Each structure stands twice: as C-alpha cells, then as structure tokens.
Backbone as a chain_set.jsonl record, in Angstrom:
{"seq": "XXXXXXXXXXXXXXXXXXXXXXXXXXXXXXXXXXXXXXXXXXXXXXXXXXXXXXXXXXXXXXXXXXXXXXXXXXXXXXXXXXXXXXXXXXXXXXXXXXXXXXXXXXXXXXXXXXXXXXXXXXXXXXXXXXXXXXXXXXXXXXXXXXXXXXXXXXX", "coords": {"N": [[12.544, 20.675, -16.461], [10.031, 20.916, -14.098], [9.372, 19.816, -10.752], [6.517, 18.417, -9.428], [4.963, 18.591, -6.322], [3.486, 15.941, -4.689], [0.642, 14.826, -2.796], [1.338, 12.593, -1.32], [4.036, 13.035, -0.806], [3.965, 15.063, 1.084], [2.65, 13.691, 3.123], [4.563, 11.767, 3.718], [6.618, 13.373, 4.746], [5.334, 14.417, 7.038], [4.938, 12.107, 8.552], [7.59, 11.303, 8.917], [8.528, 13.419, 10.539], [7.154, 12.873, 12.86], [8.345, 10.607, 13.718], [9.956, 9.651, 16.352], [10.748, 7.642, 17.879], [11.908, 4.23, 18.008], [10.927, 1.858, 15.517], [9.595, -1.291, 15.429], [7.792, -3.282, 14.596], [5.114, -4.139, 12.269], [2.748, -3.147, 13.316], [3.666, -1.035, 14.886], [4.335, 0.781, 12.873], [1.775, 1.363, 11.852], [0.529, 2.631, 14.054], [2.227, 4.847, 14.268], [1.744, 6.147, 11.766], [-1.017, 6.697, 11.983], [-1.046, 8.494, 14.09], [0.412, 10.622, 13.187], [-0.718, 12.93, 12.102], [-2.985, 15.208, 13.447], [-5.426, 16.582, 12.774], [-7.072, 16.591, 9.767], [-6.947, 13.187, 10.882], [-4.716, 10.673, 9.522], [-6.022, 7.984, 7.681], [-5.472, 4.642, 8.074], [-5.115, 1.586, 6.513], [-4.578, -1.63, 7.329], [-3.01, -4.135, 5.543], [-3.504, -7.533, 4.81], [-2.277, -10.821, 3.911], [-4.355, -12.077, 2.523], [-5.727, -10.004, 1.319], [-4.718, -9.361, -1.131], [-5.3, -9.835, -4.509], [-5.693, -11.814, -7.517], [-6.414, -12.31, -11.012], [-7.816, -15.107, -12.607], [-8.193, -15.475, -15.34], [-6.769, -14.341, -18.49], [-6.212, -10.949, -18.669], [-6.388, -7.783, -20.114], [-5.489, -4.426, -19.915], [-6.193, -1.642, -21.675], [-5.571, 1.114, -21.364], [-5.007, 3.442, -18.705], [-5.483, 6.075, -18.765], [-7.225, 8.94, -17.835], [-8.38, 10.95, -19.442], [-8.82, 12.373, -22.79], [-8.504, 14.674, -24.3], [-6.855, 17.902, -24.668], [-5.965, 19.42, -21.609], [-7.389, 17.663, -20.044], [-7.144, 15.374, -17.25], [-4.078, 13.543, -16.84], [-2.257, 10.393, -16.868], [-0.225, 10.84, -15.066], [-1.373, 12.55, -13.254], [-3.001, 11.031, -11.702], [-3.876, 10.039, -8.47], [-4.71, 7.834, -7.112], [-5.477, 4.909, -8.416], [-8.22, 2.652, -8.498], [-8.998, -0.612, -8.558], [-11.721, -2.454, -9.209], [-13.476, -5.393, -8.135], [-15.54, -6.114, -9.823], [-14.635, -5.501, -12.292], [-14.261, -2.905, -13.178], [-12.572, 0.285, -13.312], [-11.679, 2.886, -11.16], [-10.784, 6.287, -10.336], [-8.912, 8.823, -8.536], [-8.079, 12.26, -8.365], [-7.14, 13.593, -6.264], [-6.079, 12.878, -2.926], [-7.76, 13.644, -0.942], [-10.401, 13.145, 1.383], [-12.871, 14.153, 0.718], [-13.115, 14.104, -2.02], [-14.596, 12.38, -4.724], [-14.584, 9.009, -5.996], [-13.969, 8.554, -9.381], [-15.251, 7.107, -12.354], [-13.223, 5.525, -14.83], [-13.212, 6.314, -18.351], [-15.757, 4.641, -20.286], [-14.772, 3.183, -22.459], [-12.464, 2.126, -21.58], [-11.988, -0.552, -20.014], [-11.667, -3.508, -18.004], [-11.346, -6.406, -19.832], [-11.691, -9.743, -20.81], [-13.851, -10.039, -17.897], [-12.46, -11.722, -15.337], [-12.225, -14.402, -12.894], [-11.62, -13.531, -9.577], [-9.124, -14.387, -7.292], [-7.422, -15.175, -4.207], [-4.122, -13.971, -4.008], [-2.085, -14.855, -2.379], [-1.907, -17.634, -0.204], [-1.077, -17.743, 2.359], [1.023, -16.059, 4.8], [3.979, -14.679, 3.38], [7.088, -16.36, 3.269], [10.263, -15.608, 4.689], [13.705, -15.678, 3.666], [16.025, -18.051, 5.085], [18.499, -16.963, 5.791], [17.919, -14.204, 6.115], [16.11, -14.399, 8.217], [17.813, -15.448, 10.217], [19.595, -13.292, 10.437], [17.865, -11.336, 11.483], [17.266, -12.563, 13.906], [19.764, -12.447, 15.112], [19.929, -9.795, 15.741], [18.336, -9.348, 17.887], [19.285, -8.692, 20.398], [19.423, -5.945, 20.565], [16.857, -5.191, 20.435], [13.89, -4.486, 22.201], [12.704, -6.841, 24.625], [9.959, -7.291, 24.594], [9.256, -7.438, 21.941], [10.404, -9.687, 20.882], [8.929, -12.058, 20.467], [7.479, -11.481, 18.141], [9.504, -11.471, 16.168], [10.451, -14.082, 16.458], [8.297, -15.517, 15.526], [8.163, -15.095, 12.805], [7.468, -16.314, 9.589], [9.593, -18.561, 7.92], [11.989, -19.979, 5.589]], "CA": [[11.283, 20.128, -16.028], [9.84, 21.16, -12.68], [8.829, 18.67, -10.044], [5.279, 18.743, -8.745], [4.861, 17.866, -5.063], [2.241, 15.205, -4.543], [0.193, 14.745, -1.413], [2.072, 11.535, -0.618], [5.297, 13.617, -0.336], [3.633, 15.771, 2.312], [2.369, 12.663, 4.128], [5.848, 11.167, 4.083], [7.295, 14.332, 5.609], [4.614, 14.48, 8.311], [5.225, 10.869, 9.28], [9.009, 11.356, 9.319], [8.678, 14.346, 11.662], [6.562, 12.219, 14.034], [9.18, 9.459, 14.063], [10.908, 10.001, 17.408], [11.065, 6.398, 18.574], [12.216, 3.121, 17.107], [9.797, 1.088, 15.001], [10.036, -2.68, 15.364], [6.819, -4.179, 13.965], [4.144, -3.507, 11.366], [1.789, -2.407, 14.145], [4.315, 0.223, 15.256], [4.187, 1.675, 11.722], [0.369, 1.79, 11.777], [0.319, 3.61, 15.124], [2.975, 6.04, 13.875], [1.053, 6.834, 10.672], [-2.303, 7.205, 12.462], [-0.854, 9.607, 15.016], [1.278, 11.634, 12.584], [-1.465, 14.175, 11.889], [-4.119, 15.259, 14.358], [-6.683, 16.98, 12.145], [-7.738, 15.304, 9.98], [-5.956, 12.105, 11.015], [-4.57, 9.771, 8.389], [-6.722, 6.704, 7.803], [-4.529, 3.597, 7.694], [-5.71, 0.261, 6.371], [-3.565, -2.688, 7.377], [-3.256, -5.161, 4.535], [-3.108, -8.905, 5.137], [-1.962, -11.565, 2.689], [-5.598, -12.399, 1.817], [-6.269, -8.819, 0.657], [-4.137, -9.233, -2.467], [-6.044, -10.713, -5.426], [-5.269, -11.929, -8.913], [-7.45, -12.865, -11.868], [-7.423, -16.374, -13.218], [-8.194, -15.341, -16.798], [-5.919, -13.291, -19.036], [-6.907, -9.667, -18.713], [-5.539, -6.715, -20.626], [-6.006, -3.072, -19.731], [-5.664, -0.858, -22.784], [-4.992, 2.354, -20.867], [-5.666, 3.992, -17.52], [-5.515, 7.528, -18.917], [-8.605, 9.357, -17.596], [-8.909, 11.892, -20.43], [-8.261, 12.248, -24.131], [-8.241, 15.954, -24.951], [-5.976, 18.832, -23.955], [-6.532, 19.927, -20.362], [-7.903, 16.543, -19.252], [-6.107, 14.763, -16.409], [-3.236, 12.525, -17.466], [-1.876, 9.302, -15.982], [0.644, 11.398, -14.03], [-2.215, 13.255, -12.287], [-3.734, 10.07, -10.873], [-3.373, 9.853, -7.121], [-5.023, 6.499, -6.628], [-6.396, 4.062, -9.172], [-8.926, 1.645, -7.693], [-9.435, -1.693, -9.435], [-12.845, -3.118, -8.552], [-13.634, -6.813, -8.438], [-16.497, -6.29, -10.923], [-13.943, -5.286, -13.557], [-14.161, -1.494, -13.542], [-11.48, 1.022, -12.686], [-12.017, 4.245, -10.76], [-9.579, 7.05, -10.008], [-8.996, 10.107, -7.843], [-7.024, 13.208, -8.689], [-6.665, 14.065, -4.965], [-6.295, 11.923, -1.849], [-8.696, 14.204, 0.037], [-11.584, 12.294, 1.608], [-14.06, 14.766, 0.131], [-13.21, 13.853, -3.459], [-15.26, 11.129, -5.069], [-13.974, 8.147, -7.006], [-14.572, 8.772, -10.703], [-14.974, 5.965, -13.234], [-12.498, 5.778, -16.07], [-14.148, 6.258, -19.478], [-16.298, 3.307, -20.562], [-13.989, 2.439, -23.443], [-11.291, 1.567, -20.915], [-12.425, -1.476, -18.98], [-11.043, -4.819, -18.025], [-12.109, -7.357, -20.636], [-12.932, -10.124, -20.138], [-13.773, -10.04, -16.447], [-12.131, -13.063, -14.871], [-12.516, -14.711, -11.506], [-10.596, -13.045, -8.659], [-8.765, -15.302, -6.217], [-6.334, -14.657, -3.373], [-2.796, -14.116, -4.591], [-1.289, -15.62, -1.422], [-2.734, -18.42, 0.711], [-0.563, -17.513, 3.71], [2.086, -15.059, 4.835], [5.166, -15.067, 2.645], [8.212, -16.739, 4.103], [11.528, -14.95, 4.387], [14.816, -16.632, 3.547], [16.642, -18.415, 6.362], [19.58, -16.011, 6.089], [17.314, -12.986, 6.647], [15.58, -14.765, 9.534], [18.956, -15.545, 11.133], [20.08, -11.923, 10.662], [16.932, -10.687, 12.404], [17.452, -13.181, 15.222], [21.03, -11.986, 15.684], [19.784, -8.403, 16.17], [17.372, -9.251, 18.987], [19.891, -8.14, 21.612], [19.187, -4.501, 20.606], [15.411, -5.009, 20.341], [13.258, -4.78, 23.49], [12.223, -8.232, 24.719], [8.53, -7.341, 24.276], [9.107, -7.665, 20.51], [11.093, -10.91, 20.467], [7.967, -13.04, 19.957], [7.171, -11.128, 16.748], [10.604, -11.916, 15.306], [10.517, -15.545, 16.518], [7.148, -16.084, 14.815], [8.218, -14.813, 11.362], [7.598, -17.532, 8.773], [10.858, -18.575, 7.175], [12.328, -21.217, 4.882]], "C": [[11.16, 20.374, -14.524], [9.173, 19.94, -12.046], [7.618, 19.119, -9.243], [5.22, 17.936, -7.454], [3.498, 17.213, -4.978], [1.896, 15.123, -3.07], [0.946, 13.673, -0.641], [3.418, 12.042, -0.115], [5.073, 14.343, 0.987], [3.355, 14.781, 3.438], [3.67, 12.049, 4.625], [6.602, 12.087, 5.043], [6.652, 14.42, 6.985], [4.926, 13.26, 9.166], [6.67, 10.858, 9.754], [9.228, 12.278, 10.512], [8.144, 13.74, 12.957], [7.443, 11.08, 14.542], [10.254, 9.878, 15.072], [11.332, 8.765, 18.198], [11.364, 5.314, 17.555], [10.936, 2.389, 16.714], [10.282, -0.337, 14.792], [9.091, -3.591, 14.594], [5.906, -3.394, 13.027], [3.16, -2.65, 12.157], [2.378, -1.064, 14.588], [4.201, 1.242, 14.119], [2.762, 2.213, 11.626], [0.102, 2.869, 12.821], [1.023, 4.92, 14.78], [2.224, 6.829, 12.803], [-0.276, 7.423, 11.142], [-2.137, 8.432, 13.357], [-0.029, 10.751, 14.423], [0.568, 12.965, 12.386], [-2.729, 14.132, 12.735], [-5.424, 15.541, 13.614], [-6.468, 17.273, 10.669], [-6.697, 14.192, 10.059], [-5.873, 11.269, 9.739], [-5.336, 8.491, 8.684], [-5.787, 5.628, 7.261], [-5.268, 2.273, 7.618], [-4.576, -0.761, 6.345], [-3.947, -3.774, 6.385], [-2.735, -6.502, 5.033], [-2.883, -9.66, 3.834], [-3.215, -11.898, 1.877], [-6.216, -11.23, 1.074], [-5.768, -8.661, -0.777], [-4.752, -10.284, -3.386], [-5.376, -10.771, -6.794], [-6.432, -12.504, -9.701], [-6.931, -14.132, -12.513], [-7.331, -16.28, -14.732], [-7.194, -14.279, -17.23], [-6.738, -12.018, -19.18], [-5.923, -8.617, -19.219], [-6.225, -5.38, -20.39], [-5.372, -2.223, -20.816], [-4.947, 0.39, -22.288], [-5.708, 2.752, -19.587], [-5.682, 5.519, -17.577], [-6.955, 8.006, -18.783], [-9.189, 10.311, -18.629], [-8.227, 11.733, -21.767], [-7.88, 13.579, -24.75], [-7.365, 16.839, -24.074], [-6.676, 19.377, -22.72], [-7.123, 18.847, -19.482], [-6.783, 16.004, -18.363], [-5.334, 13.698, -17.193], [-2.938, 11.43, -16.441], [-1.04, 9.835, -14.82], [-0.138, 12.153, -12.957], [-2.947, 12.3, -11.346], [-3.076, 9.928, -9.51], [-3.653, 8.434, -6.634], [-5.975, 5.763, -7.535], [-6.982, 2.998, -8.26], [-9.505, 0.613, -8.658], [-10.505, -2.486, -8.7], [-12.98, -4.562, -9.015], [-14.588, -7.031, -9.612], [-15.886, -5.949, -12.278], [-13.868, -3.848, -14.012], [-12.989, -0.857, -12.812], [-11.979, 2.424, -12.378], [-10.716, 4.966, -10.399], [-9.929, 8.283, -9.207], [-7.842, 10.965, -8.322], [-6.417, 13.741, -7.389], [-6.952, 13.0, -3.921], [-7.324, 12.417, -0.84], [-9.936, 13.326, 0.144], [-12.823, 12.842, 0.921], [-14.191, 14.499, -1.366], [-13.789, 12.475, -3.707], [-14.417, 10.322, -6.052], [-14.713, 8.37, -8.312], [-14.268, 7.564, -11.579], [-14.126, 6.397, -14.421], [-13.494, 5.673, -17.222], [-14.534, 4.815, -19.834], [-15.467, 2.5, -21.552], [-12.754, 1.792, -22.817], [-11.774, 0.708, -19.749], [-11.632, -2.76, -19.081], [-11.914, -5.747, -18.866], [-11.24, -8.551, -20.964], [-12.742, -10.09, -18.625], [-13.561, -11.478, -15.998], [-12.509, -13.243, -13.414], [-11.338, -14.254, -10.639], [-10.364, -14.07, -7.557], [-7.621, -14.678, -5.419], [-4.994, -14.949, -4.033], [-1.906, -14.977, -3.697], [-2.213, -16.375, -0.477], [-2.283, -18.248, 2.155], [0.513, -16.431, 3.638], [3.294, -15.576, 4.066], [6.3, -15.384, 3.619], [9.453, -15.946, 3.685], [12.616, -16.017, 4.32], [15.454, -16.863, 4.91], [17.727, -17.415, 6.759], [19.022, -14.724, 6.689], [16.755, -13.245, 8.046], [16.705, -14.805, 10.569], [19.54, -14.163, 11.444], [19.181, -11.182, 11.66], [17.073, -11.246, 13.818], [18.715, -12.658, 15.892], [20.942, -10.546, 16.186], [18.869, -8.251, 17.377], [17.976, -8.652, 20.254], [19.706, -6.624, 21.71], [17.698, -4.166, 20.55], [14.806, -5.325, 21.705], [12.625, -6.179, 23.499], [10.736, -8.36, 24.439], [8.28, -7.691, 22.812], [9.731, -8.983, 20.037], [10.129, -11.942, 19.893], [7.619, -12.761, 18.49], [8.247, -11.669, 15.813], [10.766, -13.439, 15.324], [9.437, -16.195, 15.652], [7.16, -15.794, 13.318], [8.333, -16.11, 10.576], [8.861, -17.472, 7.935], [11.109, -19.953, 6.566], [13.321, -22.021, 5.678]], "O": [[12.082, 20.074, -13.767], [8.506, 19.15, -12.715], [7.686, 20.08, -8.477], [5.407, 16.719, -7.482], [2.473, 17.867, -5.174], [2.748, 15.324, -2.205], [1.174, 13.819, 0.56], [3.914, 11.546, 0.897], [5.894, 14.25, 1.9], [3.772, 14.999, 4.576], [3.845, 11.839, 5.825], [7.159, 11.626, 6.039], [7.354, 14.49, 7.994], [5.152, 13.379, 10.371], [6.946, 10.444, 10.88], [10.021, 11.966, 11.4], [8.635, 14.064, 14.038], [7.293, 10.643, 15.683], [11.312, 10.387, 14.701], [12.182, 8.849, 19.085], [11.095, 5.481, 16.365], [9.985, 2.316, 17.492], [11.253, -0.574, 14.073], [9.533, -4.574, 13.998], [5.922, -2.164, 12.997], [2.784, -1.562, 11.723], [1.66, -0.066, 14.655], [3.995, 2.43, 14.368], [2.566, 3.396, 11.348], [-0.484, 3.905, 12.508], [0.459, 5.994, 14.986], [2.082, 8.047, 12.917], [-0.629, 8.534, 10.745], [-3.0, 9.309, 13.374], [0.202, 11.752, 15.101], [1.193, 14.021, 12.491], [-3.454, 13.137, 12.736], [-6.411, 14.829, 13.795], [-5.698, 18.183, 10.362], [-5.675, 14.251, 9.376], [-6.836, 11.174, 8.979], [-5.302, 7.978, 9.802], [-5.358, 5.701, 6.11], [-5.966, 1.889, 8.556], [-3.73, -0.749, 5.452], [-5.075, -4.268, 6.392], [-1.649, -6.583, 5.607], [-3.263, -9.18, 2.766], [-3.139, -11.99, 0.652], [-7.135, -11.425, 0.279], [-6.346, -7.898, -1.552], [-4.73, -11.476, -3.08], [-4.6, -9.891, -7.168], [-7.333, -13.115, -9.128], [-5.77, -14.221, -12.911], [-6.486, -16.933, -15.344], [-6.814, -13.418, -16.437], [-7.829, -12.027, -19.75], [-4.768, -8.578, -18.796], [-7.421, -5.238, -20.645], [-4.149, -2.096, -20.873], [-3.842, 0.693, -22.737], [-6.884, 2.436, -19.405], [-5.873, 6.179, -16.556], [-7.826, 7.546, -19.521], [-10.409, 10.464, -18.681], [-7.202, 11.061, -21.886], [-7.024, 13.625, -25.633], [-7.16, 16.56, -22.893], [-7.847, 19.753, -22.779], [-7.342, 19.076, -18.293], [-5.606, 16.16, -18.686], [-5.874, 13.045, -18.086], [-3.329, 11.54, -15.278], [-1.142, 9.326, -13.703], [0.379, 12.375, -11.862], [-3.457, 12.721, -10.307], [-1.866, 9.723, -9.412], [-2.897, 7.898, -5.823], [-7.184, 5.97, -7.44], [-6.309, 2.505, -7.355], [-10.382, 0.919, -9.466], [-10.224, -3.118, -7.682], [-12.638, -4.9, -10.148], [-14.464, -8.026, -10.326], [-16.547, -6.093, -13.307], [-13.446, -3.589, -15.139], [-12.484, -1.393, -11.826], [-12.614, 3.07, -13.211], [-9.682, 4.333, -10.185], [-11.074, 8.734, -9.191], [-6.766, 10.461, -8.643], [-5.309, 14.279, -7.398], [-7.957, 12.294, -4.013], [-7.72, 11.657, 0.044], [-10.454, 12.829, -0.856], [-13.73, 12.083, 0.579], [-15.278, 14.654, -1.923], [-13.5, 11.524, -2.98], [-13.642, 10.876, -6.832], [-15.944, 8.373, -8.344], [-13.15, 7.048, -11.555], [-14.292, 7.496, -14.951], [-14.521, 5.009, -17.084], [-13.729, 3.894, -19.696], [-15.455, 1.271, -21.494], [-12.076, 0.995, -23.466], [-11.944, 1.199, -18.633], [-11.013, -3.057, -20.103], [-13.115, -5.85, -18.618], [-10.098, -8.351, -21.378], [-11.615, -10.11, -18.131], [-14.395, -12.346, -16.256], [-13.049, -12.334, -12.784], [-10.186, -14.563, -10.945], [-11.319, -14.563, -6.957], [-6.94, -13.769, -5.895], [-4.768, -16.043, -4.551], [-1.073, -15.737, -4.191], [-3.2, -15.816, 0.001], [-3.029, -18.572, 3.078], [0.864, -15.953, 2.56], [3.595, -16.769, 4.097], [6.439, -14.743, 4.661], [9.665, -15.656, 2.508], [12.461, -17.116, 4.852], [15.43, -15.99, 5.778], [17.853, -17.065, 7.932], [19.574, -14.202, 7.658], [16.905, -12.419, 8.947], [16.567, -14.262, 11.665], [19.932, -13.894, 12.579], [19.665, -10.496, 12.559], [17.009, -10.507, 14.8], [18.735, -12.45, 17.105], [21.786, -10.115, 16.972], [18.648, -7.133, 17.844], [17.24, -8.15, 21.104], [19.816, -6.06, 22.799], [17.319, -2.996, 20.61], [15.168, -6.332, 22.313], [12.08, -6.63, 22.492], [10.282, -9.445, 24.075], [7.206, -8.187, 22.472], [9.577, -9.34, 18.869], [10.468, -12.633, 18.932], [7.481, -13.689, 17.693], [7.933, -12.26, 14.78], [11.172, -14.027, 14.322], [9.634, -17.284, 15.114], [6.24, -16.215, 12.617], [9.207, -16.928, 10.865], [9.159, -16.452, 7.315], [10.517, -20.951, 6.977], [13.729, -23.099, 5.246]]}, "num_chains": 1, "name": "protein.A"}
C-alpha cells in the first residue's frame, strides 16, 4: 500500500523548517504558523474554550462518506469536515482557499438537530503535578513568560 501525502504533511514540514527558536506559549505557536509561509500565508484561527460545542440531544451520524459510486471521493479523501450548527455537514477535498465547501449528500444529515451548547465553561485545569513540573522548569524559560505559566489553571 502506498502512502499519499496530504497537504497537512506539507504544512507540518514548512512549520518545522521555520522553527528556529524556542516556543513557550500558545501565542508563540500562532506566530510561528502564520509566518511559516509567505505566499500565500497560512491562516490560523486560535481556538478558545468557548469555541467547542456539544449537542444536548442524542445525535447519530450514519456516515460522512461523500460519494457512493466508484470514482467518488471516499472518507479518506476528506481534508476537512465542517459540522454546522444548523445540523448539516460540509466537506472539502483540498485545503486550498479557492475550493468551496460542498454539502454531504442529503441522505446523510444529523437527525434530530439538537441544541448546541458550550462544551467547556472555562479553561481546563491541569493536574497539580503537571503545574509543579512546569513551575520547576521556569529557570530555563525567559522571565517574560513566567506570568503565563503562573496563571495556568490547575487543581
């Protein structure tokens, strides 16, 4: 079986080649990813705890396969499924900005459509042991970043 290179593999390589300095915070990762490629630059969306949603009702998705006959795209060809709050699913075969989101066939929808609510009400807390480990490493981290590590929510 041969391995097909996906666009995310190329992105990963581009970002790794740009990594010439230490990364200490989430913001450092965003800056690194945005500056990894000049033309066209990568678009990075920072996710916060409120961006993650769940449905209150039981919902079952029969399949996310975009096609049914030979030659149609398969689940393995999907580059990015997009689950919409209104209960539909769209997909892309390529990450390129020029490609449009395509709806999955009508027979494959979320049913019933439930109410979406935030999955997390606040930032997740890390265990005390992990917090203490991070605190013990501050001597190798520039002091400009110490506040970030002191402010991490922990148990």
